[in-house]
mmCIF file with all atom_site columns, C-alpha atoms in Angstrom:
data_model
loop_
_atom_site.group_PDB
_atom_site.id
_atom_site.type_symbol
_atom_site.label_atom_id
_atom_site.label_alt_id
_atom_site.label_comp_id
_atom_site.label_asym_id
_atom_site.label_entity_id
_atom_site.label_seq_id
_atom_site.pdbx_PDB_ins_code
_atom_site.Cartn_x
_atom_site.Cartn_y
_atom_site.Cartn_z
_atom_site.occupancy
_atom_site.B_iso_or_equiv
_atom_site.pdbx_formal_charge
_atom_site.auth_seq_id
_atom_site.auth_comp_id
_atom_site.auth_asym_id
_atom_site.auth_atom_id
_atom_site.pdbx_PDB_model_num
ATOM 1  C CA . UNK A 1 1  ? 24.937 14.155 6.810   1.00 0.00 ? 23  UNK A CA 1
ATOM 2  C CA . UNK A 1 2  ? 21.646 12.326 7.418   1.00 0.00 ? 24  UNK A CA 1
ATOM 3  C CA . UNK A 1 3  ? 23.311 8.926  7.088   1.00 0.00 ? 25  UNK A CA 1
ATOM 4  C CA . UNK A 1 4  ? 25.593 9.907  9.970   1.00 0.00 ? 26  UNK A CA 1
ATOM 5  C CA . UNK A 1 5  ? 22.777 10.948 12.321  1.00 0.00 ? 27  UNK A CA 1
ATOM 6  C CA . UNK A 1 6  ? 20.176 8.342  11.341  1.00 0.00 ? 28  UNK A CA 1
ATOM 7  C CA . UNK A 1 7  ? 20.794 6.282  14.472  1.00 0.00 ? 29  UNK A CA 1
ATOM 8  C CA . UNK A 1 8  ? 19.959 9.154  16.808  1.00 0.00 ? 30  UNK A CA 1
ATOM 9  C CA . UNK A 1 9  ? 17.533 11.103 14.605  1.00 0.00 ? 31  UNK A CA 1
ATOM 10 C CA . UNK A 1 10 ? 14.303 10.016 16.314  1.00 0.00 ? 32  UNK A CA 1
ATOM 11 C CA . UNK A 1 11 ? 15.610 10.753 19.804  1.00 0.00 ? 33  UNK A CA 1
ATOM 12 C CA . UNK A 1 12 ? 17.049 14.108 18.703  1.00 0.00 ? 34  UNK A CA 1
ATOM 13 C CA . UNK A 1 13 ? 13.762 15.012 17.046  1.00 0.00 ? 35  UNK A CA 1
ATOM 14 C CA . UNK A 1 14 ? 11.777 14.251 20.219  1.00 0.00 ? 36  UNK A CA 1
ATOM 15 C CA . UNK A 1 15 ? 14.206 16.116 22.471  1.00 0.00 ? 37  UNK A CA 1
ATOM 16 C CA . UNK A 1 16 ? 14.644 19.200 20.258  1.00 0.00 ? 38  UNK A CA 1
ATOM 17 C CA . UNK A 1 17 ? 10.872 19.596 19.827  1.00 0.00 ? 39  UNK A CA 1
ATOM 18 C CA . UNK A 1 18 ? 9.985  18.686 23.418  1.00 0.00 ? 40  UNK A CA 1
ATOM 19 C CA . UNK A 1 19 ? 7.834  15.896 22.014  1.00 0.00 ? 41  UNK A CA 1
ATOM 20 C CA . UNK A 1 20 ? 5.809  18.175 19.748  1.00 0.00 ? 42  UNK A CA 1
ATOM 21 C CA . UNK A 1 21 ? 6.965  16.347 16.615  1.00 0.00 ? 43  UNK A CA 1
ATOM 22 C CA . UNK A 1 22 ? 4.314  13.653 17.141  1.00 0.00 ? 44  UNK A CA 1
ATOM 23 C CA . UNK A 1 23 ? 1.555  16.270 17.318  1.00 0.00 ? 45  UNK A CA 1
ATOM 24 C CA . UNK A 1 24 ? 2.891  17.999 14.203  1.00 0.00 ? 46  UNK A CA 1
ATOM 25 C CA . UNK A 1 25 ? 2.726  14.703 12.286  1.00 0.00 ? 47  UNK A CA 1
ATOM 26 C CA . UNK A 1 26 ? -0.820 14.068 13.474  1.00 0.00 ? 48  UNK A CA 1
ATOM 27 C CA . UNK A 1 27 ? -1.798 17.574 12.383  1.00 0.00 ? 49  UNK A CA 1
ATOM 28 C CA . UNK A 1 28 ? -0.132 17.124 8.977   1.00 0.00 ? 50  UNK A CA 1
ATOM 29 C CA . UNK A 1 29 ? -2.020 13.860 8.485   1.00 0.00 ? 51  UNK A CA 1
ATOM 30 C CA . UNK A 1 30 ? -5.276 15.552 9.526   1.00 0.00 ? 52  UNK A CA 1
ATOM 31 C CA . UNK A 1 31 ? -4.718 18.374 7.031   1.00 0.00 ? 53  UNK A CA 1
ATOM 32 C CA . UNK A 1 32 ? -3.840 15.916 4.258   1.00 0.00 ? 54  UNK A CA 1
ATOM 33 C CA . UNK A 1 33 ? -7.174 14.178 4.909   1.00 0.00 ? 55  UNK A CA 1
ATOM 34 C CA . UNK A 1 34 ? -5.628 10.839 3.976   1.00 0.00 ? 56  UNK A CA 1
ATOM 35 C CA . UNK A 1 35 ? -7.691 7.791  4.805   1.00 0.00 ? 57  UNK A CA 1
ATOM 36 C CA . UNK A 1 36 ? -8.614 4.248  3.919   1.00 0.00 ? 58  UNK A CA 1
ATOM 37 C CA . UNK A 1 37 ? -7.693 3.393  0.338   1.00 0.00 ? 59  UNK A CA 1
ATOM 38 C CA . UNK A 1 38 ? -5.913 6.677  -0.409  1.00 0.00 ? 60  UNK A CA 1
ATOM 39 C CA . UNK A 1 39 ? -2.371 6.747  -1.767  1.00 0.00 ? 61  UNK A CA 1
ATOM 40 C CA . UNK A 1 40 ? 0.279  8.970  -0.216  1.00 0.00 ? 62  UNK A CA 1
ATOM 41 C CA . UNK A 1 41 ? 3.876  9.813  -1.045  1.00 0.00 ? 63  UNK A CA 1
ATOM 42 C CA . UNK A 1 42 ? 6.072  10.951 1.842   1.00 0.00 ? 64  UNK A CA 1
ATOM 43 C CA . UNK A 1 43 ? 9.023  12.748 0.242   1.00 0.00 ? 65  UNK A CA 1
ATOM 44 C CA . UNK A 1 44 ? 12.118 13.058 2.441   1.00 0.00 ? 66  UNK A CA 1
ATOM 45 C CA . UNK A 1 45 ? 10.502 10.559 4.809   1.00 0.00 ? 67  UNK A CA 1
ATOM 46 C CA . UNK A 1 46 ? 13.541 10.181 7.028   1.00 0.00 ? 68  UNK A CA 1
ATOM 47 C CA . UNK A 1 47 ? 12.941 7.412  9.543   1.00 0.00 ? 69  UNK A CA 1
ATOM 48 C CA . UNK A 1 48 ? 9.341  7.106  8.402   1.00 0.00 ? 70  UNK A CA 1
ATOM 49 C CA . UNK A 1 49 ? 7.237  8.524  11.211  1.00 0.00 ? 71  UNK A CA 1
ATOM 50 C CA . UNK A 1 50 ? 4.861  10.540 8.992   1.00 0.00 ? 72  UNK A CA 1
ATOM 51 C CA . UNK A 1 51 ? 4.528  7.635  6.567   1.00 0.00 ? 73  UNK A CA 1
ATOM 52 C CA . UNK A 1 52 ? 3.607  5.417  9.521   1.00 0.00 ? 74  UNK A CA 1
ATOM 53 C CA . UNK A 1 53 ? 0.972  7.905  10.680  1.00 0.00 ? 75  UNK A CA 1
ATOM 54 C CA . UNK A 1 54 ? -0.576 7.945  7.191   1.00 0.00 ? 76  UNK A CA 1
ATOM 55 C CA . UNK A 1 55 ? -0.459 4.149  6.916   1.00 0.00 ? 77  UNK A CA 1
ATOM 56 C CA . UNK A 1 56 ? -2.135 3.828  10.317  1.00 0.00 ? 78  UNK A CA 1
ATOM 57 C CA . UNK A 1 57 ? -5.007 5.844  8.849   1.00 0.00 ? 79  UNK A CA 1
ATOM 58 C CA . UNK A 1 58 ? -5.438 3.278  6.082   1.00 0.00 ? 80  UNK A CA 1
ATOM 59 C CA . UNK A 1 59 ? -3.456 4.876  3.273   1.00 0.00 ? 81  UNK A CA 1
ATOM 60 C CA . UNK A 1 60 ? -1.200 3.002  0.891   1.00 0.00 ? 82  UNK A CA 1
ATOM 61 C CA . UNK A 1 61 ? 2.060  4.857  1.484   1.00 0.00 ? 83  UNK A CA 1
ATOM 62 C CA . UNK A 1 62 ? 5.361  5.134  -0.329  1.00 0.00 ? 84  UNK A CA 1
ATOM 63 C CA . UNK A 1 63 ? 8.151  6.727  1.653   1.00 0.00 ? 85  UNK A CA 1
ATOM 64 C CA . UNK A 1 64 ? 11.159 8.088  -0.214  1.00 0.00 ? 86  UNK A CA 1
ATOM 65 C CA . UNK A 1 65 ? 14.427 9.524  1.019   1.00 0.00 ? 87  UNK A CA 1
ATOM 66 C CA . UNK A 1 66 ? 17.959 10.013 -0.296  1.00 0.00 ? 88  UNK A CA 1
ATOM 67 C CA . UNK A 1 67 ? 19.522 8.661  2.914   1.00 0.00 ? 89  UNK A CA 1
ATOM 68 C CA . UNK A 1 68 ? 19.862 4.880  2.902   1.00 0.00 ? 90  UNK A CA 1
ATOM 69 C CA . UNK A 1 69 ? 20.484 4.862  6.649   1.00 0.00 ? 91  UNK A CA 1
ATOM 70 C CA . UNK A 1 70 ? 17.234 6.729  7.303   1.00 0.00 ? 92  UNK A CA 1
ATOM 71 C CA . UNK A 1 71 ? 15.407 4.262  5.046   1.00 0.00 ? 93  UNK A CA 1
ATOM 72 C CA . UNK A 1 72 ? 16.982 1.344  6.913   1.00 0.00 ? 94  UNK A CA 1
ATOM 73 C CA . UNK A 1 73 ? 15.450 2.654  10.129  1.00 0.00 ? 95  UNK A CA 1
ATOM 74 C CA . UNK A 1 74 ? 12.106 3.290  8.432   1.00 0.00 ? 96  UNK A CA 1
ATOM 75 C CA . UNK A 1 75 ? 12.040 -0.271 7.051   1.00 0.00 ? 97  UNK A CA 1
ATOM 76 C CA . UNK A 1 76 ? 12.729 -1.635 10.531  1.00 0.00 ? 98  UNK A CA 1
ATOM 77 C CA . UNK A 1 77 ? 9.670  0.214  11.873  1.00 0.00 ? 99  UNK A CA 1
ATOM 78 C CA . UNK A 1 78 ? 7.271  -1.065 9.206   1.00 0.00 ? 100 UNK A CA 1
ATOM 79 C CA . UNK A 1 79 ? 8.496  -3.394 6.456   1.00 0.00 ? 101 UNK A CA 1
ATOM 80 C CA . UNK A 1 80 ? 5.056  -3.447 4.791   1.00 0.00 ? 102 UNK A CA 1
ATOM 81 C CA . UNK A 1 81 ? 5.349  0.181  3.653   1.00 0.00 ? 103 UNK A CA 1
ATOM 82 C CA . UNK A 1 82 ? 7.059  0.699  0.298   1.00 0.00 ? 104 UNK A CA 1
ATOM 83 C CA . UNK A 1 83 ? 10.343 2.464  1.097   1.00 0.00 ? 105 UNK A CA 1
ATOM 84 C CA . UNK A 1 84 ? 12.356 3.761  -1.868  1.00 0.00 ? 106 UNK A CA 1
ATOM 85 C CA . UNK A 1 85 ? 15.586 5.650  -2.307  1.00 0.00 ? 107 UNK A CA 1
ATOM 86 C CA . UNK A 1 86 ? 14.915 8.847  -4.264  1.00 0.00 ? 108 UNK A CA 1
ATOM 87 C CA . UNK A 1 87 ? 16.269 12.362 -4.579  1.00 0.00 ? 109 UNK A CA 1
ATOM 88 C CA . UNK A 1 88 ? 13.514 14.902 -3.868  1.00 0.00 ? 110 UNK A CA 1
ATOM 89 C CA . UNK A 1 89 ? 14.834 17.038 -6.744  1.00 0.00 ? 111 UNK A CA 1
ATOM 90 C CA . UNK A 1 90 ? 14.453 14.206 -9.268  1.00 0.00 ? 112 UNK A CA 1
ATOM 91 C CA . UNK A 1 91 ? 11.618 11.964 -8.114  1.00 0.00 ? 113 UNK A CA 1
ATOM 92 C CA . UNK A 1 92 ? 11.012 8.820  -10.196 1.00 0.00 ? 114 UNK A CA 1
ATOM 93 C CA . UNK A 1 93 ? 7.231  9.089  -9.898  1.00 0.00 ? 115 UNK A CA 1
ATOM 94 C CA . UNK A 1 94 ? 4.752  10.262 -12.557 1.00 0.00 ? 116 UNK A CA 1
#
């Protein structure tokens, strides 16, 4: 399903939340207290907006998702972040 909607996901997210999605991501990053030099794993990262927020705060971020199309869009936003295909129910991380 997410592969099919990847191309419109960001716009749908903004419209359905009346733009609040950006504030929710900022709040999540604040609560995570991630900063310079920290490592963060964004599971089910979708198109990568939370991973980008964490990276902008100086964290070394890995974004993972099971939708290749979502990851394609995330990679286009920021190729320097490590984007990996992974199933949230069987993550390949220690």
